[in-house]
PDB file of C-alpha atoms in Angstrom:
ATOM      1  CA  MET A  15       0.000   0.000   0.000  1.00 42.00           C
ATOM      2  CA  LYS A  16       1.294   3.468  -0.851  1.00 38.00           C
ATOM      3  CA  LYS A  17      -1.028   5.489   1.338  1.00 43.00           C
ATOM      4  CA  TRP A  18      -0.619   5.638   5.069  1.00 46.00           C
ATOM      5  CA  ILE A  19      -1.830   7.855   7.835  1.00 54.00           C
ATOM      6  CA  LEU A  20      -1.440   7.788  11.590  1.00 52.00           C
ATOM      7  CA  PHE A  21      -2.214   9.652  14.788  1.00 55.00           C
ATOM      8  CA  ALA A  22      -0.763   9.446  18.279  1.00 52.00           C
ATOM      9  CA  ALA A  23      -2.449   9.616  21.631  1.00 51.00           C
ATOM     10  CA  GLY A  24      -3.178  12.992  23.080  1.00 41.00           C
ATOM     11  CA  LEU A  25      -1.891  14.562  26.254  1.00 34.00           C
ATOM     12  CA  ALA A  26      -0.148  11.973  28.400  1.00 35.00           C
ATOM     13  CA  PHE A  27       0.081   9.110  25.924  1.00 34.00           C
ATOM     14  CA  PHE A  28      -0.172   5.428  26.823  1.00 32.00           C
ATOM     15  CA  THR A  29      -0.611   3.148  29.827  1.00 31.00           C
ATOM     16  CA  THR A  30       0.211  -0.053  31.560  1.00 29.00           C
ATOM     17  CA  ALA A  31      -1.050  -2.747  33.935  1.00 29.00           C
ATOM     18  CA  CYS A  32      -2.043  -6.349  34.061  1.00 28.00           C
ATOM     19  CA  ASP A  33      -5.586  -7.696  34.257  1.00 33.00           C
ATOM     20  CA  GLU A  34      -5.411 -10.535  31.785  1.00 36.00           C
ATOM     21  CA  GLU A  35      -1.973 -11.236  30.388  1.00 39.00           C
ATOM     22  CA  ASN A  36      -0.647 -13.655  27.829  1.00 43.00           C
ATOM     23  CA  ASP A  37       2.819 -14.126  26.394  1.00 53.00           C
ATOM     24  CA  GLU A  38       1.351 -14.226  22.889  1.00 56.00           C
ATOM     25  CA  PRO A  39      -1.663 -12.515  21.370  1.00 59.00           C
ATOM     26  CA  GLU A  40      -4.772 -14.647  21.249  1.00 58.00           C
ATOM     27  CA  GLN A  41      -6.356 -15.476  17.891  1.00 50.00           C
ATOM     28  CA  PRO A  42      -8.164 -12.336  16.644  1.00 46.00           C
ATOM     29  CA  ARG A  43     -11.810 -12.696  15.705  1.00 51.00           C
ATOM     30  CA  LYS A  44     -11.103 -12.443  11.974  1.00 65.00           C
ATOM     31  CA  THR A  45      -8.220 -14.589  10.829  1.00 64.00           C
ATOM     32  CA  ILE A  46      -7.859 -13.786   7.127  1.00 66.00           C
ATOM     33  CA  ILE A  47      -8.204 -10.442   5.400  1.00 65.00           C
ATOM     34  CA  HIS A  48      -8.758 -10.582   1.643  1.00 67.00           C
ATOM     35  CA  ASP A  49      -7.228  -7.909  -0.535  1.00 65.00           C
ATOM     36  CA  ASP A  50      -8.020  -8.124  -4.262  1.00 67.00           C
ATOM     37  CA  GLY A  51      -7.012 -11.737  -4.628  1.00 67.00           C
ATOM     38  CA  GLY A  52      -4.317 -11.711  -1.964  1.00 77.00           C
ATOM     39  CA  GLU A  53      -4.611 -12.838   1.621  1.00 84.00           C
ATOM     40  CA  VAL A  54      -3.237 -11.313   4.799  1.00 82.00           C
ATOM     41  CA  SER A  55      -3.305 -13.172   8.093  1.00 88.00           C
ATOM     42  CA  GLN A  56      -4.666 -10.844  10.720  1.00 91.00           C
ATOM     43  CA  THR A  57      -3.216 -13.006  13.481  1.00 91.00           C
ATOM     44  CA  ASP A  58       0.269 -13.045  11.979  1.00 93.00           C
ATOM     45  CA  GLU A  59       0.359  -9.316  11.328  1.00 96.00           C
ATOM     46  CA  VAL A  60      -0.770  -8.415  14.843  1.00 97.00           C
ATOM     47  CA  GLN A  61       1.897 -10.724  16.268  1.00 97.00           C
ATOM     48  CA  LYS A  62       4.552  -9.227  13.987  1.00 97.00           C
ATOM     49  CA  ALA A  63       3.635  -5.714  15.097  1.00 98.00           C
ATOM     50  CA  TYR A  64       3.795  -6.728  18.753  1.00 98.00           C
ATOM     51  CA  ALA A  65       7.143  -8.493  18.300  1.00 98.00           C
ATOM     52  CA  LEU A  66       8.733  -5.635  16.374  1.00 98.00           C
ATOM     53  CA  ILE A  67       7.742  -3.000  18.932  1.00 98.00           C
ATOM     54  CA  ASN A  68       9.403  -5.031  21.680  1.00 98.00           C
ATOM     55  CA  LYS A  69      12.517  -5.714  19.600  1.00 98.00           C
ATOM     56  CA  VAL A  70      13.044  -2.010  18.982  1.00 98.00           C
ATOM     57  CA  ARG A  71      12.427  -1.213  22.649  1.00 98.00           C
ATOM     58  CA  LYS A  72      15.137  -3.667  23.696  1.00 98.00           C
ATOM     59  CA  ASN A  73      17.808  -2.121  21.464  1.00 98.00           C
ATOM     60  CA  PRO A  74      16.629   1.095  19.780  1.00 98.00           C
ATOM     61  CA  SER A  75      19.964   2.149  18.279  1.00 98.00           C
ATOM     62  CA  ALA A  76      20.232  -1.113  16.352  1.00 98.00           C
ATOM     63  CA  TYR A  77      17.012  -0.214  14.487  1.00 98.00           C
ATOM     64  CA  SER A  78      17.893   3.326  13.398  1.00 98.00           C
ATOM     65  CA  SER A  79      18.454   2.317   9.796  1.00 98.00           C
ATOM     66  CA  ALA A  80      15.414   0.048   9.592  1.00 97.00           C
ATOM     67  CA  MET A  81      13.140   2.677  11.127  1.00 98.00           C
ATOM     68  CA  GLY A  82      14.608   5.515   9.047  1.00 97.00           C
ATOM     69  CA  VAL A  83      15.325   7.742  12.039  1.00 97.00           C
ATOM     70  CA  ASP A  84      18.182   8.138  14.519  1.00 97.00           C
ATOM     71  CA  LEU A  85      17.377   6.129  17.647  1.00 97.00           C
ATOM     72  CA  SER A  86      20.892   6.186  19.094  1.00 96.00           C
ATOM     73  CA  GLY A  87      19.846   8.427  21.974  1.00 94.00           C
ATOM     74  CA  VAL A  88      16.718   6.441  22.868  1.00 97.00           C
ATOM     75  CA  LYS A  89      16.974   4.418  26.078  1.00 97.00           C
ATOM     76  CA  LYS A  90      16.263   0.698  26.165  1.00 98.00           C
ATOM     77  CA  ARG A  91      12.920  -0.206  27.732  1.00 98.00           C
ATOM     78  CA  ASP A  92      11.304  -3.307  29.168  1.00 97.00           C
ATOM     79  CA  THR A  93       9.193  -5.622  27.048  1.00 98.00           C
ATOM     80  CA  LEU A  94       5.530  -4.659  26.823  1.00 98.00           C
ATOM     81  CA  THR A  95       3.155  -7.344  28.088  1.00 98.00           C
ATOM     82  CA  TRP A  96       0.256  -8.458  25.916  1.00 98.00           C
ATOM     83  CA  ASN A  97      -3.048  -7.647  27.606  1.00 98.00           C
ATOM     84  CA  GLU A  98      -6.177  -9.270  26.247  1.00 97.00           C
ATOM     85  CA  ILE A  99      -8.535  -6.564  27.532  1.00 98.00           C
ATOM     86  CA  LEU A 100      -6.584  -3.879  25.691  1.00 98.00           C
ATOM     87  CA  ALA A 101      -6.404  -6.119  22.621  1.00 98.00           C
ATOM     88  CA  LYS A 102     -10.179  -6.505  22.518  1.00 98.00           C
ATOM     89  CA  VAL A 103     -10.681  -2.748  22.851  1.00 98.00           C
ATOM     90  CA  ALA A 104      -8.091  -2.096  20.135  1.00 98.00           C
ATOM     91  CA  GLN A 105      -9.674  -4.652  17.811  1.00 97.00           C
ATOM     92  CA  ALA A 106     -13.128  -3.186  18.349  1.00 98.00           C
ATOM     93  CA  LYS A 107     -11.795   0.298  17.608  1.00 98.00           C
ATOM     94  CA  ALA A 108      -9.995  -0.796  14.441  1.00 98.00           C
ATOM     95  CA  GLU A 109     -13.125  -2.558  13.220  1.00 97.00           C
ATOM     96  CA  ASP A 110     -15.304   0.428  14.059  1.00 98.00           C
ATOM     97  CA  MET A 111     -13.077   2.758  12.034  1.00 98.00           C
ATOM     98  CA  ALA A 112     -13.005   0.346   9.094  1.00 97.00           C
ATOM     99  CA  ASN A 113     -16.718  -0.413   9.099  1.00 98.00           C
ATOM    100  CA  ASN A 114     -17.828   3.181   9.616  1.00 98.00           C
ATOM    101  CA  ASN A 115     -15.190   4.768   7.375  1.00 98.00           C
ATOM    102  CA  TYR A 116     -13.603   7.242   9.777  1.00 98.00           C
ATOM    103  CA  PHE A 117     -10.136   7.781  11.246  1.00 98.00           C
ATOM    104  CA  SER A 118     -10.020   9.406  14.654  1.00 98.00           C
ATOM    105  CA  HIS A 119      -9.185   8.841  18.317  1.00 97.00           C
ATOM    106  CA  THR A 120     -12.837   9.520  19.111  1.00 98.00           C
ATOM    107  CA  ASP A 121     -15.538   7.298  17.662  1.00 98.00           C
ATOM    108  CA  LEU A 122     -18.687   8.552  15.970  1.00 98.00           C
ATOM    109  CA  ASN A 123     -20.370   8.817  19.380  1.00 98.00           C
ATOM    110  CA  GLY A 124     -17.584  11.071  20.642  1.00 98.00           C
ATOM    111  CA  TYR A 125     -15.914   8.567  22.988  1.00 98.00           C
ATOM    112  CA  GLY A 126     -12.154   8.167  23.320  1.00 98.00           C
ATOM    113  CA  VAL A 127     -10.167   5.082  24.241  1.00 98.00           C
ATOM    114  CA  ASN A 128      -9.866   5.908  27.962  1.00 98.00           C
ATOM    115  CA  TYR A 129     -13.608   5.427  28.347  1.00 98.00           C
ATOM    116  CA  TYR A 130     -13.571   2.110  26.517  1.00 98.00           C
ATOM    117  CA  VAL A 131     -10.579   0.529  28.255  1.00 98.00           C
ATOM    118  CA  ASN A 132     -12.109   1.277  31.648  1.00 98.00           C
ATOM    119  CA  LYS A 133     -15.529   0.034  30.566  1.00 98.00           C
ATOM    120  CA  ALA A 134     -13.944  -3.207  29.324  1.00 98.00           C
ATOM    121  CA  GLY A 135     -12.466  -3.911  32.773  1.00 98.00           C
ATOM    122  CA  TYR A 136      -9.020  -2.343  32.562  1.00 98.00           C
ATOM    123  CA  GLU A 137      -9.499  -0.027  35.516  1.00 97.00           C
ATOM    124  CA  ILE A 138      -8.023   3.469  35.431  1.00 98.00           C
ATOM    125  CA  PRO A 139      -8.584   6.534  37.641  1.00 97.00           C
ATOM    126  CA  ALA A 140     -11.992   8.110  37.095  1.00 97.00           C
ATOM    127  CA  LYS A 141     -10.502  11.471  36.203  1.00 97.00           C
ATOM    128  CA  TRP A 142      -8.758   9.833  33.236  1.00 97.00           C
ATOM    129  CA  TYR A 143     -12.135   9.255  31.585  1.00 97.00           C
ATOM    130  CA  ALA A 144     -14.221  12.037  33.150  1.00 97.00           C
ATOM    131  CA  ASP A 145     -14.075  13.720  29.757  1.00 98.00           C
ATOM    132  CA  LYS A 146     -15.484  11.097  27.420  1.00 98.00           C
ATOM    133  CA  THR A 147     -13.195  12.176  24.563  1.00 98.00           C
ATOM    134  CA  THR A 148      -9.938  11.566  26.455  1.00 98.00           C
ATOM    135  CA  ASN A 149      -7.183   9.440  24.963  1.00 97.00           C
ATOM    136  CA  TYR A 150      -3.936   8.798  26.830  1.00 97.00           C
ATOM    137  CA  PHE A 151      -3.195   5.392  25.385  1.00 97.00           C
ATOM    138  CA  GLU A 152      -3.904   4.930  21.703  1.00 98.00           C
ATOM    139  CA  ASN A 153      -1.954   5.209  18.458  1.00 98.00           C
ATOM    140  CA  ILE A 154      -3.956   4.785  15.280  1.00 98.00           C
ATOM    141  CA  ALA A 155      -2.658   4.151  11.783  1.00 98.00           C
ATOM    142  CA  ALA A 156      -4.234   3.350   8.452  1.00 97.00           C
ATOM    143  CA  GLY A 157      -3.286   2.291   4.949  1.00 96.00           C
ATOM    144  CA  TYR A 158      -0.805  -0.566   5.464  1.00 95.00           C
ATOM    145  CA  ASN A 159      -1.689  -4.248   5.527  1.00 93.00           C
ATOM    146  CA  THR A 160       1.352  -5.486   7.487  1.00 95.00           C
ATOM    147  CA  GLY A 161       2.271  -5.058  11.116  1.00 97.00           C
ATOM    148  CA  GLU A 162       5.908  -4.311  10.359  1.00 97.00           C
ATOM    149  CA  ALA A 163       5.154  -1.520   7.884  1.00 97.00           C
ATOM    150  CA  THR A 164       2.689   0.026  10.322  1.00 98.00           C
ATOM    151  CA  VAL A 165       5.124  -0.047  13.250  1.00 98.00           C
ATOM    152  CA  LYS A 166       7.903   1.403  11.096  1.00 98.00           C
ATOM    153  CA  GLN A 167       5.717   4.321  10.048  1.00 95.00           C
ATOM    154  CA  LEU A 168       4.634   4.989  13.622  1.00 98.00           C
ATOM    155  CA  ILE A 169       8.214   5.015  14.884  1.00 98.00           C
ATOM    156  CA  TYR A 170       9.435   7.055  11.915  1.00 97.00           C
ATOM    157  CA  ASP A 171       6.628   9.508  12.724  1.00 96.00           C
ATOM    158  CA  LYS A 172       7.151  11.617   9.597  1.00 95.00           C
ATOM    159  CA  GLY A 173      10.790  12.113  10.563  1.00 96.00           C
ATOM    160  CA  ALA A 174       9.937  14.332  13.534  1.00 96.00           C
ATOM    161  CA  ASP A 175      12.583  14.886  16.186  1.00 95.00           C
ATOM    162  CA  ASN A 176      12.312  12.997  19.452  1.00 93.00           C
ATOM    163  CA  ALA A 177      10.829  15.980  21.277  1.00 92.00           C
ATOM    164  CA  SER A 178       7.758  16.080  19.018  1.00 94.00           C
ATOM    165  CA  ALA A 179       7.409  12.492  17.765  1.00 96.00           C
ATOM    166  CA  GLY A 180       4.334  11.343  19.685  1.00 96.00           C
ATOM    167  CA  HIS A 181       4.089   7.857  18.181  1.00 96.00           C
ATOM    168  CA  ARG A 182       7.775   7.144  18.668  1.00 98.00           C
ATOM    169  CA  THR A 183       7.573   8.420  22.225  1.00 98.00           C
ATOM    170  CA  SER A 184       4.678   6.161  23.072  1.00 97.00           C
ATOM    171  CA  LEU A 185       5.859   2.959  21.414  1.00 98.00           C
ATOM    172  CA  LEU A 186       9.409   3.262  22.743  1.00 98.00           C
ATOM    173  CA  GLY A 187       8.611   4.694  26.187  1.00 98.00           C
ATOM    174  CA  MET A 188      10.672   7.833  25.784  1.00 98.00           C
ATOM    175  CA  THR A 189       9.163   9.983  28.588  1.00 96.00           C
ATOM    176  CA  ASP A 190       8.571   9.430  32.294  1.00 95.00           C
ATOM    177  CA  TRP A 191       4.912   8.727  31.575  1.00 95.00           C
ATOM    178  CA  THR A 192       5.356   6.350  28.659  1.00 96.00           C
ATOM    179  CA  SER A 193       8.332   4.537  30.201  1.00 96.00           C
ATOM    180  CA  ASN A 194       6.028   3.393  32.992  1.00 96.00           C
ATOM    181  CA  CYS A 195       3.485   1.902  30.605  1.00 97.00           C
ATOM    182  CA  TYR A 196       3.806  -1.856  30.337  1.00 96.00           C
ATOM    183  CA  ASP A 197       0.604  -3.340  28.825  1.00 98.00           C
ATOM    184  CA  ILE A 198      -0.235  -3.467  25.128  1.00 98.00           C
ATOM    185  CA  GLY A 199      -3.085  -4.544  22.882  1.00 98.00           C
ATOM    186  CA  ILE A 200      -3.254  -4.271  19.093  1.00 98.00           C
ATOM    187  CA  GLY A 201      -6.204  -4.303  16.711  1.00 97.00           C
ATOM    188  CA  PHE A 202      -6.169  -4.634  12.917  1.00 97.00           C
ATOM    189  CA  ALA A 203      -9.189  -4.460  10.610  1.00 95.00           C
ATOM    190  CA  TYR A 204      -9.991  -4.289   6.909  1.00 94.00           C
ATOM    191  CA  ASN A 205     -12.854  -2.984   4.816  1.00 94.00           C
ATOM    192  CA  LYS A 206     -12.370  -2.693   1.075  1.00 93.00           C
ATOM    193  CA  ASN A 207     -15.116  -0.058   0.885  1.00 95.00           C
ATOM    194  CA  SER A 208     -13.519   2.303   3.410  1.00 96.00           C
ATOM    195  CA  LYS A 209     -11.162   5.166   2.564  1.00 97.00           C
ATOM    196  CA  TYR A 210      -7.932   3.586   3.815  1.00 97.00           C
ATOM    197  CA  ARG A 211      -9.061  -0.090   3.798  1.00 95.00           C
ATOM    198  CA  TYR A 212      -6.621  -1.112   6.570  1.00 95.00           C
ATOM    199  CA  TYR A 213      -6.956   0.291  10.097  1.00 97.00           C
ATOM    200  CA  TRP A 214      -4.814  -0.204  13.195  1.00 98.00           C
ATOM    201  CA  SER A 215      -5.222   0.658  16.868  1.00 98.00           C
ATOM    202  CA  ILE A 216      -2.281   0.158  19.235  1.00 98.00           C
ATOM    203  CA  ILE A 217      -3.082   0.731  22.910  1.00 98.00           C
ATOM    204  CA  ILE A 218      -0.239   0.925  25.431  1.00 98.00           C
ATOM    205  CA  ALA A 219      -1.542   1.518  28.932  1.00 98.00           C
ATOM    206  CA  LYS A 220      -1.194   1.461  32.709  1.00 97.00           C
ATOM    207  CA  HIS A 221      -3.689   1.520  35.559  1.00 96.00           C
ATOM    208  CA  ASN A 222      -2.227   4.300  37.698  1.00 92.00           C
ATOM    209  CA  TYR A 223       0.365   7.061  37.740  1.00 80.00           C
TER     210      TYR A 223
END
């Protein structure tokens, strides 16, 4: 795919905590995505995205060339733990964007991801979702049908420097807030009739400060 688009979380970025954890992502609800005669395994691509994020976190400088941006000054971070609650929220969000042909951190009812992760059972402080539009945790991307291409574009972040690269900051834990986030869930959906066809939601979260 030649087109791609992405947005980072607002304000404080992403979170962490452990309600339901697994070493590997569970089988997503839709296994195969069809693309004009080709097939893409949703399960495989979600797992590849998850694996690549953790590989870069473990040794950022080694991925500078592959990511297309200098990561030599980025500190190594712990592995993010797969969280099934976050994964289900991310999958639902990706599917909602694909099926309703929009691309935004807030859905068509005006709700952000903080509201949905708490509602799903991943408890966070009430003030984090007092405003229904709030998003501290989600990156969204659209246009690519592979997990690796999507992660690379998020980390590249249009070539922004580290001070302003929101996606890079969140995925690699580059601030005090994001470095304390340890849970992750990823959603990936497809709709050939939507603008971008492929939609991703990556939620990296924590329960408390």
